Coordinates of C-alpha atoms in Angstrom, one line a residue:
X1 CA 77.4 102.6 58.9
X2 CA 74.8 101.1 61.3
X3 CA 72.3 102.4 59.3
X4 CA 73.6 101.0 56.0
X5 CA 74.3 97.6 57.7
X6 CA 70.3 97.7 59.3
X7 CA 68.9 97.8 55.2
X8 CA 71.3 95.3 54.5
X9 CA 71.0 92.7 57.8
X10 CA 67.7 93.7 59.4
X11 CA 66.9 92.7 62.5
X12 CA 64.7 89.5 63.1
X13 CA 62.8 87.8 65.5
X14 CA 64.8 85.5 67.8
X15 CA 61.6 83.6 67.9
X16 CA 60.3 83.0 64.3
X17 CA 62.7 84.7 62.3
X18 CA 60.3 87.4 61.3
X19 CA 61.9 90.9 60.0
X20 CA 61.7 93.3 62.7
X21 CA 62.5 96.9 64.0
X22 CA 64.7 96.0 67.2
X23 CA 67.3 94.2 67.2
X24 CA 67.9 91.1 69.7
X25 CA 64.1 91.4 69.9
X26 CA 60.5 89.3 69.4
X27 CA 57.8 90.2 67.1
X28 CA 54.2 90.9 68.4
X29 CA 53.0 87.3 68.3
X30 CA 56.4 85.5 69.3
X31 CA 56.1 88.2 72.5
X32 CA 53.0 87.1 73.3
X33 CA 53.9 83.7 73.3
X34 CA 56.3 83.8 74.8
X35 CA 56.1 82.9 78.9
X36 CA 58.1 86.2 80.7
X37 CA 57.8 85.9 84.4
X38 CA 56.5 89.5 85.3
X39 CA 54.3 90.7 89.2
X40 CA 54.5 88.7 92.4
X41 CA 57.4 86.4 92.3
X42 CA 59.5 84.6 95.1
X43 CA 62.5 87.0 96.3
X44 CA 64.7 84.3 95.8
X45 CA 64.1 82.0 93.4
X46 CA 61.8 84.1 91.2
X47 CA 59.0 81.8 90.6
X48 CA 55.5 83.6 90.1
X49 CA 53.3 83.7 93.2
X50 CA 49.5 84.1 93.6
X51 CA 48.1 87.4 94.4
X52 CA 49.2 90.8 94.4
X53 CA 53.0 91.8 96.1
X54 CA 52.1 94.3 99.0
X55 CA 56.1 95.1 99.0
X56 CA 57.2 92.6 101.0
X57 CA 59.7 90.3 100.2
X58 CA 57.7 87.1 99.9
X59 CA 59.0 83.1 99.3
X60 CA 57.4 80.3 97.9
X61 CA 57.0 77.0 99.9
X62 CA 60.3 75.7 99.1
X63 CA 61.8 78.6 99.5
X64 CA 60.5 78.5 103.5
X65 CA 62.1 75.3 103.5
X66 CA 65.3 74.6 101.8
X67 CA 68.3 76.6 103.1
X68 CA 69.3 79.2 99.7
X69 CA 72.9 80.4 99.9
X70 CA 71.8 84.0 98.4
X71 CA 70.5 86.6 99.1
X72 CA 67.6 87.2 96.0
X73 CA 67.0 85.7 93.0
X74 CA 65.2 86.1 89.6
X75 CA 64.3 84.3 86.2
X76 CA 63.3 86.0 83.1
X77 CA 60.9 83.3 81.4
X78 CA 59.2 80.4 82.9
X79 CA 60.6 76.8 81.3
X80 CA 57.7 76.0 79.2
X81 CA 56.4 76.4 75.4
X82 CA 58.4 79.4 74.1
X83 CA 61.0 79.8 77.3
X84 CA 61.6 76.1 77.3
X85 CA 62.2 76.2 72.9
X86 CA 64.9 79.1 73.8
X87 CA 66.6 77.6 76.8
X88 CA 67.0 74.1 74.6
X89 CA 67.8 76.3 71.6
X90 CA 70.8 77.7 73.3
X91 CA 72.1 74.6 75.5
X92 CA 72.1 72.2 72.7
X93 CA 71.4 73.4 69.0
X94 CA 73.9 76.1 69.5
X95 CA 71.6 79.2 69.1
X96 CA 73.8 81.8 70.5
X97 CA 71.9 84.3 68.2
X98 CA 69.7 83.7 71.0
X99 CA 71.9 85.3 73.8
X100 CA 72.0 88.3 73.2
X101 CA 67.8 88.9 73.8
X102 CA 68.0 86.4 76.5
X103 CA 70.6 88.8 78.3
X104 CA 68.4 91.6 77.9
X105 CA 65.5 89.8 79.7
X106 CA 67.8 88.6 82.4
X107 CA 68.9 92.1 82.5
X108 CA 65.2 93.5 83.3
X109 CA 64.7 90.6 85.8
X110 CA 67.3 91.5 88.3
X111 CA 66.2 95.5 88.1
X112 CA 65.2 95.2 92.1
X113 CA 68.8 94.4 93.2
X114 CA 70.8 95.5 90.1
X115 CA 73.8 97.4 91.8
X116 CA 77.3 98.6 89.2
X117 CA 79.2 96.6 91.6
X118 CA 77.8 93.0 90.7
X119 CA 80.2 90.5 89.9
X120 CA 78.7 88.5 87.3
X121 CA 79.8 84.6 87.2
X122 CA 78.1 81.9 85.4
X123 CA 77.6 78.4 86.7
X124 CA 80.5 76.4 85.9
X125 CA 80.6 73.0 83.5
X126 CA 82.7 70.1 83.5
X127 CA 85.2 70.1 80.7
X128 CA 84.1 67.4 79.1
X129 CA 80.1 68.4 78.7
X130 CA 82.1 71.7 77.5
X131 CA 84.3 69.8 74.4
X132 CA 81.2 67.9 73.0
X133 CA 79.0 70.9 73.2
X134 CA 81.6 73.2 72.8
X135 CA 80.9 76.3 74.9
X136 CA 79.3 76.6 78.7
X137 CA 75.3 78.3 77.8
X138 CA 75.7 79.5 81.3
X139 CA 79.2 81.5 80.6
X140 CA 77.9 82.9 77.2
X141 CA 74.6 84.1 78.8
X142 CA 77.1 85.6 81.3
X143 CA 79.0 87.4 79.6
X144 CA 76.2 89.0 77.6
X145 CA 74.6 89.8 80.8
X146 CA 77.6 91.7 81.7
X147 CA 77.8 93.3 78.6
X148 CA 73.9 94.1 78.5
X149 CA 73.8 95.4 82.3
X150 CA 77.8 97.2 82.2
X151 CA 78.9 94.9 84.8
X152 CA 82.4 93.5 85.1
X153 CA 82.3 89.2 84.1
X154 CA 84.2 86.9 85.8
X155 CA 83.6 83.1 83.6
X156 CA 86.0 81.1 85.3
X157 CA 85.8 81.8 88.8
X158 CA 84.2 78.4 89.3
X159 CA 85.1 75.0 88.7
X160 CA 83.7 71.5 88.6
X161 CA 86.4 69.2 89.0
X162 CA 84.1 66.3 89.1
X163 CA 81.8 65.6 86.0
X164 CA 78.5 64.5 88.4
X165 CA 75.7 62.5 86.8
X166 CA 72.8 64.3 85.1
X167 CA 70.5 65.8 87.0
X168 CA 67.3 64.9 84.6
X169 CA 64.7 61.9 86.6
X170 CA 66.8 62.6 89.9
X171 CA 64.6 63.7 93.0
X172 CA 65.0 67.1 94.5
X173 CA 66.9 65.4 97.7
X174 CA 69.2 63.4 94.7
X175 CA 69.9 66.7 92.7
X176 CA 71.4 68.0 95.8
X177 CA 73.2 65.2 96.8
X178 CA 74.6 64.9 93.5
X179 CA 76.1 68.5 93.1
X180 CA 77.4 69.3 96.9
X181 CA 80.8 70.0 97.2
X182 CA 81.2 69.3 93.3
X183 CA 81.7 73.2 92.4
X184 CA 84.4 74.7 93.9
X185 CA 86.2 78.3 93.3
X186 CA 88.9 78.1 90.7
X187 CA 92.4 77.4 92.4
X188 CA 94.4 80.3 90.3
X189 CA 90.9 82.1 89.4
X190 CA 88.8 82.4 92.6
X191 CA 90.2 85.1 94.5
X192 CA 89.0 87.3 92.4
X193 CA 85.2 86.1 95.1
X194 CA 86.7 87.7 97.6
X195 CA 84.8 90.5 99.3
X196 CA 82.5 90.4 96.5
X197 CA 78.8 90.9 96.0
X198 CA 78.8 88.0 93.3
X199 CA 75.4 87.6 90.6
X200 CA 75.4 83.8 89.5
X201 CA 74.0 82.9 85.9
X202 CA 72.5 79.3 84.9
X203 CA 70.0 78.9 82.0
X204 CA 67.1 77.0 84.0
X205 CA 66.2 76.9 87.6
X206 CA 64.5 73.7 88.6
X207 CA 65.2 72.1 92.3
X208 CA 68.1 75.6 92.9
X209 CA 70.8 72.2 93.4
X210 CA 73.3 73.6 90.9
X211 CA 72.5 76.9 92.4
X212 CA 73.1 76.3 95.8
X213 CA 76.5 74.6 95.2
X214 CA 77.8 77.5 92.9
X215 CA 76.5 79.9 95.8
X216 CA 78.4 78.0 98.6
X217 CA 81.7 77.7 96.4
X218 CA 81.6 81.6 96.0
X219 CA 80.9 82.0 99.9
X220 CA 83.6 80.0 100.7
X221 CA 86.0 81.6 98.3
X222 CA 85.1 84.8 100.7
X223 CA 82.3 86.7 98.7
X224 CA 80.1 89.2 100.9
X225 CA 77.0 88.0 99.3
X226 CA 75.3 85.8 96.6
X227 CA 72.3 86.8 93.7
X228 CA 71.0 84.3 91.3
X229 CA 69.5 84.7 88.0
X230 CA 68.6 82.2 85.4
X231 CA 66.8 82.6 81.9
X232 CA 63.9 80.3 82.8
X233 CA 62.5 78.9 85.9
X234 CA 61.0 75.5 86.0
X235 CA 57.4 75.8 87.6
X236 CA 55.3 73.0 89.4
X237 CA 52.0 74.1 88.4
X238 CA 53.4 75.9 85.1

């Protein structure tokens, strides 16, 4: 049957649209275009680093600086040219087809602290950004992550009660003040934190503001620790 239903509905590039042998997958040139975040990267945030990674765990300069609620972090792409076309594909043209790949680079990201007992929990949206788009791009790239990695998904163990302004033209200091104690652990929903080591999905990483309050909401609903990983990581000199 999956052969019959591979002549029939080949596979195809979630970049161009090109037939090809994979599904979920890029052609040659769409790959090479396209911006994956691979070597030296910060342990926490995943943003590439200069030089070559001796082992260590090693941060980037705001990464010294700014107090991260988790424990490690990665991204898959960085948020420009190809990474930034998928990200925007899937947050507001509703290119779900594009999950399913993303999920699979997400997947390969997190291989240095991919355990079976992550809980998987996607960064939470206000209802009403979710009724005109919808559906919540973090809790559909969640879910496929789950799938992808066999990991058990939790979608609505967070909540944001509060719709908060945008984040878009707001300084890193703003971002933050904007989103703390705006996500909180779902009142019937959240337990399900407790006492566990919790893997938080967003599509883009730019300042870690959404991040950090989604990490604190899990700590407080009494998870043991906190990973992040987001499709794409905005870059200062990217």
């Amino acid at each position: 049957m999956q052969s019959a239903l591979a002549v029939l509905y080949p596979a195809q590039c979630v970049g161009c649209g090109e037939t090809i042998d994979d599904a979920h997958g890029l052609c040659g040139k769409c790959w090479s275009e396209t911006p994956f975040i691979t070597g030296h990267v910060c342990d926490k945030c995943g943003v590439p680093l200069p030089g070559e990674s001796d082992g260590a765990a090693d941060l980037c300069d705001d990464c010294m600086v700014l107090n991260r609620p988790w424990s490690r972090g990665r991204a898959a792409l960085l948020y420009q040219g190809q990474g930034r076309h998928f990200v925007i594909g899937i947050k507001y043209y509703d290119r779900l087809d594009h999950v399913p790949a993303a999920a699979g680079w997400m997947a390969r990201a997190i291989r240095p602290f991919l355990t079976s007992d992550l809980l998987v929990v996607p960064v939470p949206a206000h209802w009403t950004r979710m009724f005109r788009r919808k559906y919540n791009q973090a809790a559909e790239l969640a879910r496929a992550l789950a799938k992808e990695a066999d990991l058990e998904a939790a979608p609505t163990a967070l909540v944001r009660p509060t719709r908060t302004e945008k984040q878009e033209k707001k300084s890193r200091e703003e971002r933050f003040a904007n989103l703390a104690g705006k996500i909180v652990p779902h009142p019937k929903r959240g337990h399900v934190l407790e006492d566990r080591r919790v893997l938080l999905v967003d599509d883009v990483f730019t300042s870690g503001a959404t991040l950090t309050a989604s990490a604190e909401a899990c700590l407080a609903a009494g998870a043991r620790e906190v990973f992040v990983v987001t499709l794409a990581r905005a870059a200062k000199d990217a």
